[in-house]
XYZ file of C-alpha atoms in Angstrom:
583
model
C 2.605 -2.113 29.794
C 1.219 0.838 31.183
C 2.762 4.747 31.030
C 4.144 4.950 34.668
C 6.096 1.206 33.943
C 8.468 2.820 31.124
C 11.700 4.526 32.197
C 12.182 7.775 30.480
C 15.295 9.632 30.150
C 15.895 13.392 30.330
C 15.500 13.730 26.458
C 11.812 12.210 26.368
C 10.671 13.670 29.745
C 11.897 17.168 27.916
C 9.548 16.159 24.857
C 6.784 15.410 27.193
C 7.309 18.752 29.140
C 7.549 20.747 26.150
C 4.200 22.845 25.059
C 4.694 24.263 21.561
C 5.725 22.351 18.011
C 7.819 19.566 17.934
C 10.192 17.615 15.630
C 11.057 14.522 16.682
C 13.449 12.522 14.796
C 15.416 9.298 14.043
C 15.405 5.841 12.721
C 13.138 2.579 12.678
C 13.247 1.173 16.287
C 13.859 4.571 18.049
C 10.648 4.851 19.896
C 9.426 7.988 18.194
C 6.141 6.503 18.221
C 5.762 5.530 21.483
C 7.268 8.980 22.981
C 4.502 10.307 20.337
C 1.916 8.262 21.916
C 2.515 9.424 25.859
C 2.528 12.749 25.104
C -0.992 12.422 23.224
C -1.859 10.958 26.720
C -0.385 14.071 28.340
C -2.696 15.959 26.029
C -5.869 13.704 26.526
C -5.599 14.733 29.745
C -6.210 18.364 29.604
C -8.701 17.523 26.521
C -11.860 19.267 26.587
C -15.557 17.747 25.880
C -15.603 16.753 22.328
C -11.666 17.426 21.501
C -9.526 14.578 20.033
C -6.048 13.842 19.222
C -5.389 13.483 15.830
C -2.769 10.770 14.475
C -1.771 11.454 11.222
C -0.208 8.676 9.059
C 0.473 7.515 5.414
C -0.166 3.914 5.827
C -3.101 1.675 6.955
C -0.328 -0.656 7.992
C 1.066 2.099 9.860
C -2.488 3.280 11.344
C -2.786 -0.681 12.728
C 0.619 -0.947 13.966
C -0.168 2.411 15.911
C -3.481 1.278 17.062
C -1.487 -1.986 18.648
C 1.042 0.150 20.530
C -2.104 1.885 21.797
C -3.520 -0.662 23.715
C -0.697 -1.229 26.144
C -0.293 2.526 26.713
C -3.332 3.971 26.889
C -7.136 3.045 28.640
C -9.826 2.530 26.700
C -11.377 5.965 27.443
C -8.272 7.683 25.972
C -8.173 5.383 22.953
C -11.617 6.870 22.313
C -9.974 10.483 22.094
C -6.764 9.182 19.823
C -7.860 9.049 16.452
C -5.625 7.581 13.721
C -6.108 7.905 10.280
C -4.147 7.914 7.379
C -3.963 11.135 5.384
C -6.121 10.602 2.287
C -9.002 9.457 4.512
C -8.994 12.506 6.818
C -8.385 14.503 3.638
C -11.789 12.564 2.139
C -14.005 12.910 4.784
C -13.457 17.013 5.030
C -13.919 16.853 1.055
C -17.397 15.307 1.611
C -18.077 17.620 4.163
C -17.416 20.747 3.052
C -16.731 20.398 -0.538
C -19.601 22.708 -1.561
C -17.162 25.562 -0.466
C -14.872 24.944 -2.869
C -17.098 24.258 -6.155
C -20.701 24.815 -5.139
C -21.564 21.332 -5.256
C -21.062 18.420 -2.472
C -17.628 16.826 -2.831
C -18.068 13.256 -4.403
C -15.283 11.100 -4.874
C -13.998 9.185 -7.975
C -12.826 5.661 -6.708
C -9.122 4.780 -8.093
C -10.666 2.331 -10.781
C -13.015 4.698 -11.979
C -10.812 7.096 -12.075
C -8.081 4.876 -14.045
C -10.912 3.836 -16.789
C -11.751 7.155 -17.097
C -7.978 8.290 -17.623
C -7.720 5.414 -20.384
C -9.689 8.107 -22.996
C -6.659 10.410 -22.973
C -4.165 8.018 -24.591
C -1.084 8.770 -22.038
C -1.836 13.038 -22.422
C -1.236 13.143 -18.606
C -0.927 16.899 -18.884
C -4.580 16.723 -20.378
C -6.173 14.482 -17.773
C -4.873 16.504 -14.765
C -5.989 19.455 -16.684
C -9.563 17.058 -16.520
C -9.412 16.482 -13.140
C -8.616 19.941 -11.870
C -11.708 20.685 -14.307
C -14.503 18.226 -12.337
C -13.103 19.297 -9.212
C -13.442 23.132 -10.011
C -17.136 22.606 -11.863
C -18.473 19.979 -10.621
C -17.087 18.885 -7.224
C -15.541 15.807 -7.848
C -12.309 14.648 -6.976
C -10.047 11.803 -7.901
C -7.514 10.411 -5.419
C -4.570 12.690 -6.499
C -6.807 15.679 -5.608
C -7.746 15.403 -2.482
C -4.923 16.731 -0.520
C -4.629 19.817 -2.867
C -8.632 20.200 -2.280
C -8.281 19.715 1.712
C -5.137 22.232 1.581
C -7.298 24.640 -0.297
C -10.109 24.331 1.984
C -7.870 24.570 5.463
C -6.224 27.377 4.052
C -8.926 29.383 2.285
C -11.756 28.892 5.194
C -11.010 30.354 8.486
C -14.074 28.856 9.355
C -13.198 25.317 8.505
C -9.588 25.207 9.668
C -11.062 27.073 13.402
C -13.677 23.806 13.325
C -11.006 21.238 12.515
C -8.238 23.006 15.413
C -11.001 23.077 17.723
C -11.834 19.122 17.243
C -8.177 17.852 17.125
C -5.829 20.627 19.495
C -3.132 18.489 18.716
C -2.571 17.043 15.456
C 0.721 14.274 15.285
C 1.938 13.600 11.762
C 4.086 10.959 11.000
C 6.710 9.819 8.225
C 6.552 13.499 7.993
C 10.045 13.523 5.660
C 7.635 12.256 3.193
C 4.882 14.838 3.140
C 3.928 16.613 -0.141
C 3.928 20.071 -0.361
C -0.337 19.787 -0.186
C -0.163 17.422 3.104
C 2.566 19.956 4.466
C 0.027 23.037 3.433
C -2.679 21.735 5.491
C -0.938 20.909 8.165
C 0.605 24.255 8.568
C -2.679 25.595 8.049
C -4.133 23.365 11.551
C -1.226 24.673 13.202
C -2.254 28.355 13.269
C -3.462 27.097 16.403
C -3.116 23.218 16.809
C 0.035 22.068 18.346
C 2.124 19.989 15.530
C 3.942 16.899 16.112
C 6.367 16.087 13.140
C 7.587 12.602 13.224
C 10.683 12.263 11.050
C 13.371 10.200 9.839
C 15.708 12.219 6.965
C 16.962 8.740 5.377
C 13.818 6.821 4.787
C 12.821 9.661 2.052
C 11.944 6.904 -0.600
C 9.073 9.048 -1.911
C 11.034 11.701 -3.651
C 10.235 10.765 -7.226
C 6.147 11.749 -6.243
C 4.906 15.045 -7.310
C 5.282 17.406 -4.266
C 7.412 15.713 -2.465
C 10.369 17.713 -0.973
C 14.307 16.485 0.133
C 13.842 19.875 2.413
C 10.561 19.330 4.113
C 11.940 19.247 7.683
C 13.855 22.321 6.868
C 10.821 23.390 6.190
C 8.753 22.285 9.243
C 11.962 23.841 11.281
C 11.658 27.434 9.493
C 8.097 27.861 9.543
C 6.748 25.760 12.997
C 10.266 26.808 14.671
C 9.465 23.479 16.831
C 11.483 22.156 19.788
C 13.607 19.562 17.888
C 14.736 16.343 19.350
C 17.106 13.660 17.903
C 16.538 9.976 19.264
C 18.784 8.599 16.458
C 21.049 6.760 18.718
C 18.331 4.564 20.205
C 17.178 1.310 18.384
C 14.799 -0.660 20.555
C 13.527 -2.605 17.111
C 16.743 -5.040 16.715
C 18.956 -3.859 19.277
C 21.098 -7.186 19.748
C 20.953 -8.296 16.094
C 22.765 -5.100 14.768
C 20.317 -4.775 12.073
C 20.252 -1.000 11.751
C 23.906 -0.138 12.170
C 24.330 -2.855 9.021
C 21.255 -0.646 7.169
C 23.236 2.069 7.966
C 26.112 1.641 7.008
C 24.242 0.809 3.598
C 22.948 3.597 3.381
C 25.912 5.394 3.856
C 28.839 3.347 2.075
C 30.373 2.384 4.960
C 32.402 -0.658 5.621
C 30.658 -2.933 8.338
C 31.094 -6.720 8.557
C 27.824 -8.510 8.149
C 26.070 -9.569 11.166
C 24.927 -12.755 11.781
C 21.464 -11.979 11.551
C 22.096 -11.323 8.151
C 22.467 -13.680 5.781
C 23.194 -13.859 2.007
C 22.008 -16.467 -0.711
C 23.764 -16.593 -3.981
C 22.654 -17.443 -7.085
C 24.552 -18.158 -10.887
C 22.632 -16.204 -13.670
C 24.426 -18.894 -16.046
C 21.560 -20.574 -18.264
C 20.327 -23.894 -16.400
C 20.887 -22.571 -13.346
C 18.728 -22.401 -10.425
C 17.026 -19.178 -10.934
C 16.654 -16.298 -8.106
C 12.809 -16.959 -7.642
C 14.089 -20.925 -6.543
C 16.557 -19.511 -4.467
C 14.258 -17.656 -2.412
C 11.591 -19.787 -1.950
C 14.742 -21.922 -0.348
C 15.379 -18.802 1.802
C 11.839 -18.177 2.703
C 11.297 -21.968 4.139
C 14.801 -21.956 5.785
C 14.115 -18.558 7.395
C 10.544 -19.344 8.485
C 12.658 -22.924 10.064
C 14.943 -20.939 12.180
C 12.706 -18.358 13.445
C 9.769 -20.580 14.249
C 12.664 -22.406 16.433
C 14.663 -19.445 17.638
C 11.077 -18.045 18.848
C 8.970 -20.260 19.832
C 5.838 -19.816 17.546
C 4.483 -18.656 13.631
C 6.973 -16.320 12.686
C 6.091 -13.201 10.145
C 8.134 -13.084 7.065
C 7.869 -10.649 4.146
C 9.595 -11.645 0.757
C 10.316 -7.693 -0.829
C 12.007 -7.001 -4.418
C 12.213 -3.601 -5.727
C 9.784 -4.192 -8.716
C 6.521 -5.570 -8.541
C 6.882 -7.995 -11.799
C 9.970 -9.811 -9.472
C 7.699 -9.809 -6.722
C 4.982 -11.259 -9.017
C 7.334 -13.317 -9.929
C 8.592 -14.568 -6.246
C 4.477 -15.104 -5.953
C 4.050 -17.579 -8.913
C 7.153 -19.590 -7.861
C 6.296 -19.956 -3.797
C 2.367 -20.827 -4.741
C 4.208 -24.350 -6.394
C 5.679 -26.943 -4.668
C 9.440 -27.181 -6.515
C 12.147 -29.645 -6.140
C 15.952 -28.846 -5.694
C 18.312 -32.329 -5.944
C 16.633 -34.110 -2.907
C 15.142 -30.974 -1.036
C 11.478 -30.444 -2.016
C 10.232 -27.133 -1.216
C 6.198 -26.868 -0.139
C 3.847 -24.338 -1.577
C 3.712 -21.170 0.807
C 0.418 -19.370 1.167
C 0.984 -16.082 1.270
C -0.431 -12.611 0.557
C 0.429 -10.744 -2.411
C 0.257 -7.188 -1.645
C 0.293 -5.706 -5.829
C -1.534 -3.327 -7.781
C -4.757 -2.634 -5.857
C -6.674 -0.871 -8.731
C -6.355 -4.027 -10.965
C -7.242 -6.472 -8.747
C -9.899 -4.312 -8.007
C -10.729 -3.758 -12.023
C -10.676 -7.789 -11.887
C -13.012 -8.095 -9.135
C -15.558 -5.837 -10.641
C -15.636 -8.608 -13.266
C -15.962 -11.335 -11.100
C -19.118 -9.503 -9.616
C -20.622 -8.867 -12.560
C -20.737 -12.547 -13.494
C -22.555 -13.363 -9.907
C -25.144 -10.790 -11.789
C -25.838 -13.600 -14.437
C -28.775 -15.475 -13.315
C -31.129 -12.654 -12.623
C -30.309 -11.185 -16.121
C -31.249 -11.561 -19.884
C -28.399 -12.796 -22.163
C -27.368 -9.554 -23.794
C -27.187 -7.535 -20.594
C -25.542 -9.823 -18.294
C -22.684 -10.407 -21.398
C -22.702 -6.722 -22.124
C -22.118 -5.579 -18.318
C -19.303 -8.256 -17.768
C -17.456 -7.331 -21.491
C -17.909 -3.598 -20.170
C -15.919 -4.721 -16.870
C -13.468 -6.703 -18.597
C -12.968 -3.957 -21.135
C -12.171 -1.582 -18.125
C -9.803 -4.049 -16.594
C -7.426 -3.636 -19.861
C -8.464 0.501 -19.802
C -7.452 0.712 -16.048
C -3.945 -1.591 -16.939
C -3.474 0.706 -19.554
C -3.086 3.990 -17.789
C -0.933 1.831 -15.396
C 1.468 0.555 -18.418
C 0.664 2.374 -21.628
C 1.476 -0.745 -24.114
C -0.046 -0.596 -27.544
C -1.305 -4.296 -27.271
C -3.526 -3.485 -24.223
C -5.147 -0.890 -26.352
C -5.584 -3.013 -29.222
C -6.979 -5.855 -26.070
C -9.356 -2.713 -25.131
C -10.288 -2.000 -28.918
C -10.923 -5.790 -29.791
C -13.420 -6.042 -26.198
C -15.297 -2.872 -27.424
C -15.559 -3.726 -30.486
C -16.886 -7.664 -28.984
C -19.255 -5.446 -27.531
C -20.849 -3.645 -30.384
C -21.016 -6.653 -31.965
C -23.079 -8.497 -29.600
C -25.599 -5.648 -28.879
C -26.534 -5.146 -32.807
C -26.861 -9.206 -32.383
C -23.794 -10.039 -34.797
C -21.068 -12.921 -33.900
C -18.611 -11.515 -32.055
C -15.123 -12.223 -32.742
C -12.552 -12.446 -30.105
C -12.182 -15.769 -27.750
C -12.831 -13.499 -24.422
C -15.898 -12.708 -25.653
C -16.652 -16.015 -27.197
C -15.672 -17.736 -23.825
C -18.008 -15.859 -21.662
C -20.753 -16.367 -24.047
C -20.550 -20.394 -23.994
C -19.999 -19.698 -20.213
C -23.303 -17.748 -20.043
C -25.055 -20.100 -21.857
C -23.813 -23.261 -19.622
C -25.604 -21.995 -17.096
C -24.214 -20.574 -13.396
C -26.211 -21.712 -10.528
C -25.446 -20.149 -7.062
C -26.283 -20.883 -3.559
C -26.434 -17.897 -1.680
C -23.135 -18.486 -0.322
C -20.766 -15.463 -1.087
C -17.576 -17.376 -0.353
C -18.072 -20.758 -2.587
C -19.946 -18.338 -5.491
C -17.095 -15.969 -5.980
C -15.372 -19.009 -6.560
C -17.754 -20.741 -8.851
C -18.004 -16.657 -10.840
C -14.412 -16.577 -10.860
C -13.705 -20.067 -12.728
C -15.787 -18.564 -15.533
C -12.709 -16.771 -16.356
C -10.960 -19.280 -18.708
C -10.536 -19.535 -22.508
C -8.614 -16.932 -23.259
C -5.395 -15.247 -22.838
C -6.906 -12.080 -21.400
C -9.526 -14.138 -19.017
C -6.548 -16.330 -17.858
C -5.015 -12.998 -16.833
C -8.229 -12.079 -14.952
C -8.462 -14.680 -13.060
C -4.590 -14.677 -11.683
C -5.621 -11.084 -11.491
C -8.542 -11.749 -9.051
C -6.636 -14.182 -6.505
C -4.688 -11.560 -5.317
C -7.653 -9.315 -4.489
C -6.843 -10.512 -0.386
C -4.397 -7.555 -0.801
C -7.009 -5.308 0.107
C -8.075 -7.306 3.174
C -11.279 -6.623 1.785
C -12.775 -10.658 2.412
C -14.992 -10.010 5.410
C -16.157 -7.007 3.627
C -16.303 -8.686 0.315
C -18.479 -11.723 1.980
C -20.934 -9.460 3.872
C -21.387 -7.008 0.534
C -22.422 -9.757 -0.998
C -24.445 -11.580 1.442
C -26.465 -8.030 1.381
C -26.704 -8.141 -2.502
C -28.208 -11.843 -2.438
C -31.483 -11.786 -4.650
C -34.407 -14.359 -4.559
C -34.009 -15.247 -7.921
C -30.664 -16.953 -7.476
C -28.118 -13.495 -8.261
C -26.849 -10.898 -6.811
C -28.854 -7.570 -7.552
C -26.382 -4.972 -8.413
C -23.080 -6.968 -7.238
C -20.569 -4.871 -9.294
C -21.967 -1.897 -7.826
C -21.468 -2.196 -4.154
C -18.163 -4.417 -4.611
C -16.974 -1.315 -6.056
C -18.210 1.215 -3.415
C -16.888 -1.439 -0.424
C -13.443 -1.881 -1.585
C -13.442 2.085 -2.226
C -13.978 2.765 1.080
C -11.451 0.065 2.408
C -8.862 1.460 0.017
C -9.192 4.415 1.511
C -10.476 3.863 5.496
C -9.964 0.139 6.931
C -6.950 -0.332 9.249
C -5.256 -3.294 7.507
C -5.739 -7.134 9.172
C -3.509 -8.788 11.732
C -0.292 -9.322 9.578
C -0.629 -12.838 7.928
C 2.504 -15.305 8.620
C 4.038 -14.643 4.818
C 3.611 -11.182 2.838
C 5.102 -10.743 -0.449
C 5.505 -6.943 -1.909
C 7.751 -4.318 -3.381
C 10.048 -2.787 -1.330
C 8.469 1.147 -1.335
C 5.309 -0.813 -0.153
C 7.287 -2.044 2.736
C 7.934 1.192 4.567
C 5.663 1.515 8.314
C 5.361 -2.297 8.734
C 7.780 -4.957 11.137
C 8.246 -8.274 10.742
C 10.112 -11.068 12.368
C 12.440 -11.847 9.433
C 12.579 -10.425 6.093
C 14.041 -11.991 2.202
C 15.399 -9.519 0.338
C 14.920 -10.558 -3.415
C 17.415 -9.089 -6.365
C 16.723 -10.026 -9.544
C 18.856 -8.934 -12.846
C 18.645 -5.695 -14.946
C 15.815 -3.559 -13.853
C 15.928 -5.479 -10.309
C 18.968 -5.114 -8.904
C 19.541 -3.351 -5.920
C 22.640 -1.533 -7.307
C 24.615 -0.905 -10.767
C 27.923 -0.221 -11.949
C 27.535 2.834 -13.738
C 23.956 4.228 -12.357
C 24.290 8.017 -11.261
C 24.542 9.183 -8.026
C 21.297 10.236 -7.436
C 19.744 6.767 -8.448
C 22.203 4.577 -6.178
C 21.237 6.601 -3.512
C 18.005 6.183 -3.910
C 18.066 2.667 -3.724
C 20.747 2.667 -0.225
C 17.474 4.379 0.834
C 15.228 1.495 -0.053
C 17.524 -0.787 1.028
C 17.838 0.456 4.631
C 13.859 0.350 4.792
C 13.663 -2.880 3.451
C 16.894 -4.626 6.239
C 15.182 -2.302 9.157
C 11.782 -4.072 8.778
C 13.227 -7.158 10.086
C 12.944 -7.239 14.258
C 15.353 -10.680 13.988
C 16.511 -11.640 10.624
C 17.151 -10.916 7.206
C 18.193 -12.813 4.388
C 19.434 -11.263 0.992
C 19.238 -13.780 -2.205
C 21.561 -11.758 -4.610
C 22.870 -12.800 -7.934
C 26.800 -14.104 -7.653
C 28.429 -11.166 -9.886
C 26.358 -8.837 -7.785
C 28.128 -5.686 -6.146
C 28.698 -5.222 -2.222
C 26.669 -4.020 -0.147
C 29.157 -2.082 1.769
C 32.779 -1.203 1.082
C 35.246 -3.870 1.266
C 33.006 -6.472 1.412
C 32.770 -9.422 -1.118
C 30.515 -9.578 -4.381
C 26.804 -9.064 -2.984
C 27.820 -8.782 0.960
């Protein structure tokens, strides 16, 4: 579609005419984006030679979605001049380039892993590893991930020289989600818009991110006092699900109002009784019935995501779908699907995996001692993620495995044992990155914390990292039948996809929490509520935390363009006034 094809009303030709700030706001579907995207083309126009637009985003998912919706609007020329990128990897690359400012030494970054083994050594003191990270940042010019927005800020803001360069590159600077900036994201952008136009993308009632450090319920009243934008409201419009009544249901969610359910939303009950057909059954029964009905009502693959509102139901939903199950006569097929859960571990476990493709091109003790290290610093990096006592007696027993075998005593725990017989069997590869991960990753068996490595491992497609993956390693092939340094640069590549690469094409089925959700569409979604810590509301929660989850809950129905199916336990509460149990 090109620009002149759309029909604009008086409200976006006014947003297109206007010349200062702007605040755009309202709800999935409303076309802020696309409004956003003409008027970068109004602004490409009157670009000069080197200027850019800058797109300013918190997702990758959102970066591709935006990058889609650019190619029917604008030419290939202007696409070259409309630069999207989330926040933390504009944030890195002005870091790395003018870091020295800030500490007298190049900024280097500390990848997410690194920085999660190295926060294992301070035994849950969080107050004592910020107090380390503001430290190497200060001394020694190195930042973790949490940093770099405050160290970007500081730089805009402290630099008039910096923050002149970066206005005079991007004029125009768009930011979206902006509800959900931090007070360091907000800082630098109101230091670019000394004299950048701003662009503040916002919708008030997807704030999920309140519980992060920063984060601010009054950030547009912010925006509002400070930019004192032109403010538009394009609440009423919904161009997502308009004949489905998907968002008015949401809303009405969100905002405890009665609403009879539309029948584009369904609801699948299930009996928490003991020998009952438990919630993960029930939705992989929703998820094949949905994917049924859409592939008819549409004509082709549908995309379905399967969200919960913790990541051990998702996990959960994962295991269950991955089996084919029986229910009376009705057998449900595996579904393949990608599990989008804890990046840093599956990253932790694919250090592992790379470290065993080291194997044949190294003596005994250092190929064992390099891939103990890495699984040691899977179990530091869980523990900073869930501080149990067992995974730092897991960590203890794998350092200790490792003493052992470098003064050339027995060790003593199975892990260690395992990998030793596995050494010792021999690994032959063929060059072939694909069919040796695989052959490296079945040498993680034999013992409780290897099994959990290599379930670990298969979900390391949630980085969309496998083309990268394959051609890091096809670089790192050695002569002598290894891979020269393979933990190394499968750390550095899925560093810089964490933070850079626009996500894949969506696959068919995507399985994740429901805060993970927020920026992407799909055709149909299955809305998964478990019991205690899962449910989507409780009797007795505070205000506050019920809100909260309305919140979620209108993100999670408003990522469906067609259909959405809840699965909800039968004493569950409604959904909206006056509706039955779990309606």
């Amino acid at each position: 579609m090109k620009p002149s094809d759309l029909e604009l009303d008086d409200k976006r030709r006014a947003i297109l005419d206007s010349a200062g700030h702007l605040l755009i706001e309202g709800g999935p579907g409303c076309g802020k984006t696309t409004i956003a995207l003409l008027k970068a083309l109004k602004a490409i126009e009157a670009l000069e030679e080197g200027q850019r637009v800058l797109f300013l985003s918190f997702s990758r998912a959102a970066v591709r979605q935006i990058t889609d919706r650019m190619q029917g609007l604008l030419t290939r020329s202007m696409r070259a001049r409309l630069e999207v990128r989330t926040f933390h990897a504009f944030f890195l690359e002005l870091v790395r380039s003018h870091g020295r400012l800030l500490a007298g030494h190049p900024g280097v970054f500390i990848t997410p892993d690194r920085a999660r083994e190295m926060e294992a050594d301070f035994d849950g003191d969080k107050d004592a590893w910020e107090a380390e990270c503001r430290r190497m940042a200060a001394e020694e010019g190195r930042y973790v991930f949490d940093l770099l927005a405050a160290s970007a800020a500081q730089l805009l803001d402290g630099s008039r020289a910096v923050c002149d360069l970066y206005s005079s590159i991007y004029p125009v600077v768009i930011v979206d989600e902006f509800q959900d900036t931090s007070i360091d994201q907000w800082q630098a952008v109101k230091a670019l818009s000394k004299t950048s136009t701003v662009i503040c993308l916002a919708d008030p009632d997807q704030r999920i991110f309140g519980y992060l450090p920063g984060v601010d319920e009054e950030r547009i009243d912010h925006a509002v006092a400070h930019l004192q934008p032109d403010c538009f409201d394009l609440s009423a419009d919904n161009h997502r699900s308009p004949e489905g009544g998907l968002l008015s249901y949401a809303n009405a969610v969100l905002h405890r109002r009665a609403h009879p359910r539309p029948e584009s939303v369904n609801v699948l009950l299930y009996s928490l009784l003991w020998g009952a057909v438990p919630c993960e059954v029930r939705a992989h029964e929703a998820l094949i019935a949905l994917r049924g009905k859409l592939k008819a009502e549409l004509g082709r693959e549908p995309t379905i995501a399967v969200l919960a509102i913790t990541n051990r139901l998702v996990a959960s939903v994962s295991e269950k779908i991955s089996e084919q199950d029986v229910i009376g006569r009705y057998v449900l097929e595996q579904v393949e699907h990608i599990l989008h859960w804890d990046p840093e571990l599956a990253a932790s476990a694919g250090f592992v995996v790379a470290s065993i493709l080291e194997w044949p091109g190294l003596e005994r003790l250092e190929a064992l001692s390099r891939t103990l290290k890495a699984v040691a610093d899977y179990y530091r990096t869980k523990f900073t993620k869930r501080a149990a006592k067992t995974t730092r007696a897991t960590v203890a027993a794998l350092e200790r495995s490792l003493a052992q075998l470098q003064e050339g005593k027995p060790v003593r725990t199975k892990a260690a044992k395992a990998l030793a017989a596995a050494y010792d069997a021999g690994l032959e590869l063929a060059g072939q990155p694909v069919a040796d991960w695989r052959e490296a990753r079945s040498r993680l068996s034999g013992s409780a914390e290897l099994n959990e490595l290599f379930k670990q491992v298969r979900t390391l497609r949630l980085l969309h990292a496998t083309d990268l993956l394959s051609l890091t390693l096809t670089e790192a092939w050695s002569p002598d039948g290894s891979y020269r340094d393979a933990a190394a640069q499968v750390r550095r590549a899925l560093a810089d996809a964490h933070l850079a690469q626009a996500e894949q094409d969506t696959v068919p089925v995507s399985l994740m929490n429901m805060h993970r959700s927020k920026g992407k569409e799909f055709d149909g979604v299955v809305i998964v509520e478990g019991n205690h810590h899962a449910r989507l509301l409780e009797s007795g929660w505070d205000d506050e935390h019920v809100q909260a989850n309305r919140r979620l809950l209108r993100v999670a129905i408003t990522r469906a363009r067609h259909r959405v199916v809840l699965v909800r336990p039968q004493d569950a509460l409604p959904l909206t006034p006056g509706g039955r149990s779990a309606t």
